[in-house]
GROMACS .gro file of C-alpha atoms in nm:
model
  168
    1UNK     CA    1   2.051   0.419   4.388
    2UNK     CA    2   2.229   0.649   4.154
    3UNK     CA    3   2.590   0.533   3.999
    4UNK     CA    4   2.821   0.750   3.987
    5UNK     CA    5   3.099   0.808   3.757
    6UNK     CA    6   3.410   0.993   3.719
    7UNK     CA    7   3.494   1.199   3.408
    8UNK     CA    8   3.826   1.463   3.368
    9UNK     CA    9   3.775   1.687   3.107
   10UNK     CA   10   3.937   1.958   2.993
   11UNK     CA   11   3.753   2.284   2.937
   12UNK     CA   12   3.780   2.697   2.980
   13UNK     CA   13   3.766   2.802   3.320
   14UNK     CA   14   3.450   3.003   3.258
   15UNK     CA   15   3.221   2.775   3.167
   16UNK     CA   16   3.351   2.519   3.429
   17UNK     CA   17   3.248   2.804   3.659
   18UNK     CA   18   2.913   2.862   3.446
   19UNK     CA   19   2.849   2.474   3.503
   20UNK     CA   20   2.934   2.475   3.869
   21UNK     CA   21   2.651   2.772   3.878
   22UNK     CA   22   2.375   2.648   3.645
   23UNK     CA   23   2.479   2.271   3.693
   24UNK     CA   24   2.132   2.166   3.859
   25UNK     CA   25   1.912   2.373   3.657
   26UNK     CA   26   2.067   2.229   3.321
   27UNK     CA   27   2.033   1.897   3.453
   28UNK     CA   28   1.659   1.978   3.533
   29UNK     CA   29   1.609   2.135   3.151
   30UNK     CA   30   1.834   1.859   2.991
   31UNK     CA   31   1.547   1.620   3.204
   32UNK     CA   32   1.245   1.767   3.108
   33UNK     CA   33   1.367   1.797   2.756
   34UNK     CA   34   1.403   1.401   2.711
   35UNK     CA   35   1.067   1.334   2.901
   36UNK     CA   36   0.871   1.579   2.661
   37UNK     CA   37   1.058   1.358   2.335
   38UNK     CA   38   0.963   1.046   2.551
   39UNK     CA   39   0.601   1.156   2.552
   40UNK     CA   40   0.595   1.239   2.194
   41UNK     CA   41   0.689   0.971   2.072
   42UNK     CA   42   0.468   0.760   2.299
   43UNK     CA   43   0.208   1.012   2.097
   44UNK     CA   44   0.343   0.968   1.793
   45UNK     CA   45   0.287   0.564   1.853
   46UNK     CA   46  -0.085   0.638   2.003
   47UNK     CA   47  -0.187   0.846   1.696
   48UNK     CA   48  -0.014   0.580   1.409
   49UNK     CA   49  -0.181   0.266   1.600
   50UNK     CA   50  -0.512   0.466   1.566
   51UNK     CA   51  -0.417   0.576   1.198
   52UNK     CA   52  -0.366   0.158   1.117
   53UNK     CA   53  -0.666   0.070   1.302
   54UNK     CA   54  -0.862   0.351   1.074
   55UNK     CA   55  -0.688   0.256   0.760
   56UNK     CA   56  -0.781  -0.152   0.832
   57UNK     CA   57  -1.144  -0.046   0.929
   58UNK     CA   58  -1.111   0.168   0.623
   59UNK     CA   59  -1.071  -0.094   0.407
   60UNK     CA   60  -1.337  -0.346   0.538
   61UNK     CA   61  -1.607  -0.128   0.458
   62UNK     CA   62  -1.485  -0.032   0.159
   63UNK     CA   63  -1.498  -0.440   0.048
   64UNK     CA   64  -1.866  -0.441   0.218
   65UNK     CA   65  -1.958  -0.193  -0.011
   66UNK     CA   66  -1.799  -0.321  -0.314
   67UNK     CA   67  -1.993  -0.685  -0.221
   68UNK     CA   68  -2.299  -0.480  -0.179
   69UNK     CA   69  -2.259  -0.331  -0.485
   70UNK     CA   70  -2.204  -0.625  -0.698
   71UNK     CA   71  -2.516  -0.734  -0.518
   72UNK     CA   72  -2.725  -0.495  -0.625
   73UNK     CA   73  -2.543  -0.303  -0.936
   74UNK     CA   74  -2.738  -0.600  -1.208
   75UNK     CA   75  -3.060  -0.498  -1.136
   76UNK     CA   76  -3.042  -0.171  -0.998
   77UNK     CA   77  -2.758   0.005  -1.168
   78UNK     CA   78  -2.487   0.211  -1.037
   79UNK     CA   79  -2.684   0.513  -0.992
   80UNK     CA   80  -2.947   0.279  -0.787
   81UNK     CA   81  -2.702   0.093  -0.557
   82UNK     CA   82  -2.549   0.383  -0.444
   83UNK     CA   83  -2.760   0.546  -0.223
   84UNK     CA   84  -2.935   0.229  -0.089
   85UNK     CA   85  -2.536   0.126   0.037
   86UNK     CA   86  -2.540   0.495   0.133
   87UNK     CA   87  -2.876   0.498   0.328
   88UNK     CA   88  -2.761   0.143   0.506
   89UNK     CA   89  -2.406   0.256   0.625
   90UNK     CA   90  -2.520   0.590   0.683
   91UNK     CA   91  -2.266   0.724   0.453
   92UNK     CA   92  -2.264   1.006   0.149
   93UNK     CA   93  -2.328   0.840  -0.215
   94UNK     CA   94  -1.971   1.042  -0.349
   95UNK     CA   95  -1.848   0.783  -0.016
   96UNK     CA   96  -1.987   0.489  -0.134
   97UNK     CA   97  -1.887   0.554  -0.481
   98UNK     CA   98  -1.530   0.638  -0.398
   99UNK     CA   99  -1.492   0.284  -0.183
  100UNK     CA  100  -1.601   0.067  -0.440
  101UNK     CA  101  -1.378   0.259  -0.698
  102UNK     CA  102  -1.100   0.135  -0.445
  103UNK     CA  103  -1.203  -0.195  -0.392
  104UNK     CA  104  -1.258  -0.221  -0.764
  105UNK     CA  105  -0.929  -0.120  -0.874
  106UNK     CA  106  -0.737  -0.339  -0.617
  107UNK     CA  107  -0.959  -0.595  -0.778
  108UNK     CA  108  -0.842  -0.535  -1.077
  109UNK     CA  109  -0.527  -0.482  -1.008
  110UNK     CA  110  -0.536  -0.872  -0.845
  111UNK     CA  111  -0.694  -1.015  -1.153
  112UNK     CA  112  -0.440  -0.836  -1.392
  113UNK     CA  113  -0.115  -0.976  -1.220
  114UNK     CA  114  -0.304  -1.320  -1.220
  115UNK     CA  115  -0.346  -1.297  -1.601
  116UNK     CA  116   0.018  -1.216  -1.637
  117UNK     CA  117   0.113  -1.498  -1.434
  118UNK     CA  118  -0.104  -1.756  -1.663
  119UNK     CA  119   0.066  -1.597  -1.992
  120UNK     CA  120   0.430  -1.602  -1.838
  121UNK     CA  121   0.380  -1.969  -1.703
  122UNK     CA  122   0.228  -2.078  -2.081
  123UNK     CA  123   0.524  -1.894  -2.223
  124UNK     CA  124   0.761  -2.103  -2.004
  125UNK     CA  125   0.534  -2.402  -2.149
  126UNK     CA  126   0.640  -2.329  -2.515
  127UNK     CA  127   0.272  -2.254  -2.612
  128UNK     CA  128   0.192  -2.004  -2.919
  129UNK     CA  129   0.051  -1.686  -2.887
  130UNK     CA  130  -0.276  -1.820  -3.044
  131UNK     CA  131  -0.307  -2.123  -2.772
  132UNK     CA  132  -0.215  -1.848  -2.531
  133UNK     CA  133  -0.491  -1.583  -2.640
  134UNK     CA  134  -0.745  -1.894  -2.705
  135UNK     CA  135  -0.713  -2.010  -2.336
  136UNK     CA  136  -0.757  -1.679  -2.171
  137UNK     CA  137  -1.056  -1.547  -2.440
  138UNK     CA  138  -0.834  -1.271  -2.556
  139UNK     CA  139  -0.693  -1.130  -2.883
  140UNK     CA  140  -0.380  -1.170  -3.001
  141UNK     CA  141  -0.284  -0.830  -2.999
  142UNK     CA  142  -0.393  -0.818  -2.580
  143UNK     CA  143  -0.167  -1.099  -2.556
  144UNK     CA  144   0.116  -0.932  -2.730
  145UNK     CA  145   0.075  -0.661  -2.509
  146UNK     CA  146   0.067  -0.866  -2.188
  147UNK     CA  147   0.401  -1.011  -2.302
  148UNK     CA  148   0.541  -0.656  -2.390
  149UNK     CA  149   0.495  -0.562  -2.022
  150UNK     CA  150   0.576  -0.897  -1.929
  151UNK     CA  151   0.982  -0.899  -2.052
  152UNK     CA  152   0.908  -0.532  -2.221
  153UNK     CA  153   0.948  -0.626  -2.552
  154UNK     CA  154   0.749  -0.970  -2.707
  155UNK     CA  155   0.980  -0.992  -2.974
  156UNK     CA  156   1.270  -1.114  -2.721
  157UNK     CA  157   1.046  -1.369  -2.566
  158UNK     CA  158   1.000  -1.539  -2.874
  159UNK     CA  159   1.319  -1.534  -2.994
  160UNK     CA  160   1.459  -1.666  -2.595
  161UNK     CA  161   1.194  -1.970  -2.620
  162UNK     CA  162   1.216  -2.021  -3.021
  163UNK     CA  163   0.868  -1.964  -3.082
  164UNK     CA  164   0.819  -1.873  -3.396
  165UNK     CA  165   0.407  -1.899  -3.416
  166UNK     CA  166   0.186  -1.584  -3.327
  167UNK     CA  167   0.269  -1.234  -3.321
  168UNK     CA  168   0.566  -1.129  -3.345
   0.00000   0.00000   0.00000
């Protein structure tokens, strides 16, 4: 059952005659207009759900391909691995090569924050540059750098925690 609702307005006599006319046939546009934006966006959902599901499958066989590749990169080689991954998913070798490029710079990008962690936490600690670059197997000019992009500038840091040892 329909409500209905009472509304005065006040408007020129022409197109309260022009709505009188057309009334039903605007009512009928104004109705098919929201349905058609109803149905797009109930595309719009349809098509980004599919997108996600693409992206997520996207990235699961781009980490089978990087663990494939570690697999058999030592005694194959790059140029090797490739097209056996290639042959097995059924996939190009510029494919292959371009997912574990992916999965190896996410990788990276992982183990790189984790390293920053470790030398911000031994900062905190009050160890020395040398301790610092000694416990992670780096030099002490990579560990000046990781505390450079750490607090963007290494010289603060040492002056902040009164460390006077290292690089400065």
């Amino acid at each position: 059952m329909r409500e209905r609702i009472s509304v005065n307005v006040s408007i020129p006599l022409e197109l309260a005659e022009a709505l009188i006319e057309h009334g039903p046939d605007l009512i009928d546009g104004l109705k098919a207009s929201v349905e058609e934006v109803y149905k797009r966006q109930a595309e719009d959902a349809r098509r980004l759900a599919w997108q996600e599901e693409r992206l997520a499958q996207h990235w699961r066989n781009c980490i089978q391909a990087y663990r494939m590749y570690r697999r058999l990169q030592p005694s194959m080689g790059a140029a090797g691995a490739y097209p056996v991954i290639a042959a097995k998913f059924g996939w190009p070798s510029g494919v292959v090569s371009a997912f574990v490029r992916q999965r190896r710079k996410k990788v990276n990008d992982y183990l790189k924050s984790r390293r920053l962690a470790s030398v911000h936490r031994m900062v905190l600690e009050g160890r020395t540059d040398s301790e610092i670059a000694g416990h992670l197997g780096v030099s002490l000019r990579t560990v000046a750098r990781f505390l450079k992009e750490i607090r963007g500038d290494s010289s603060l840091i040492r002056q902040i925690y009164k460390n006077t040892e290292g690089v400065q």
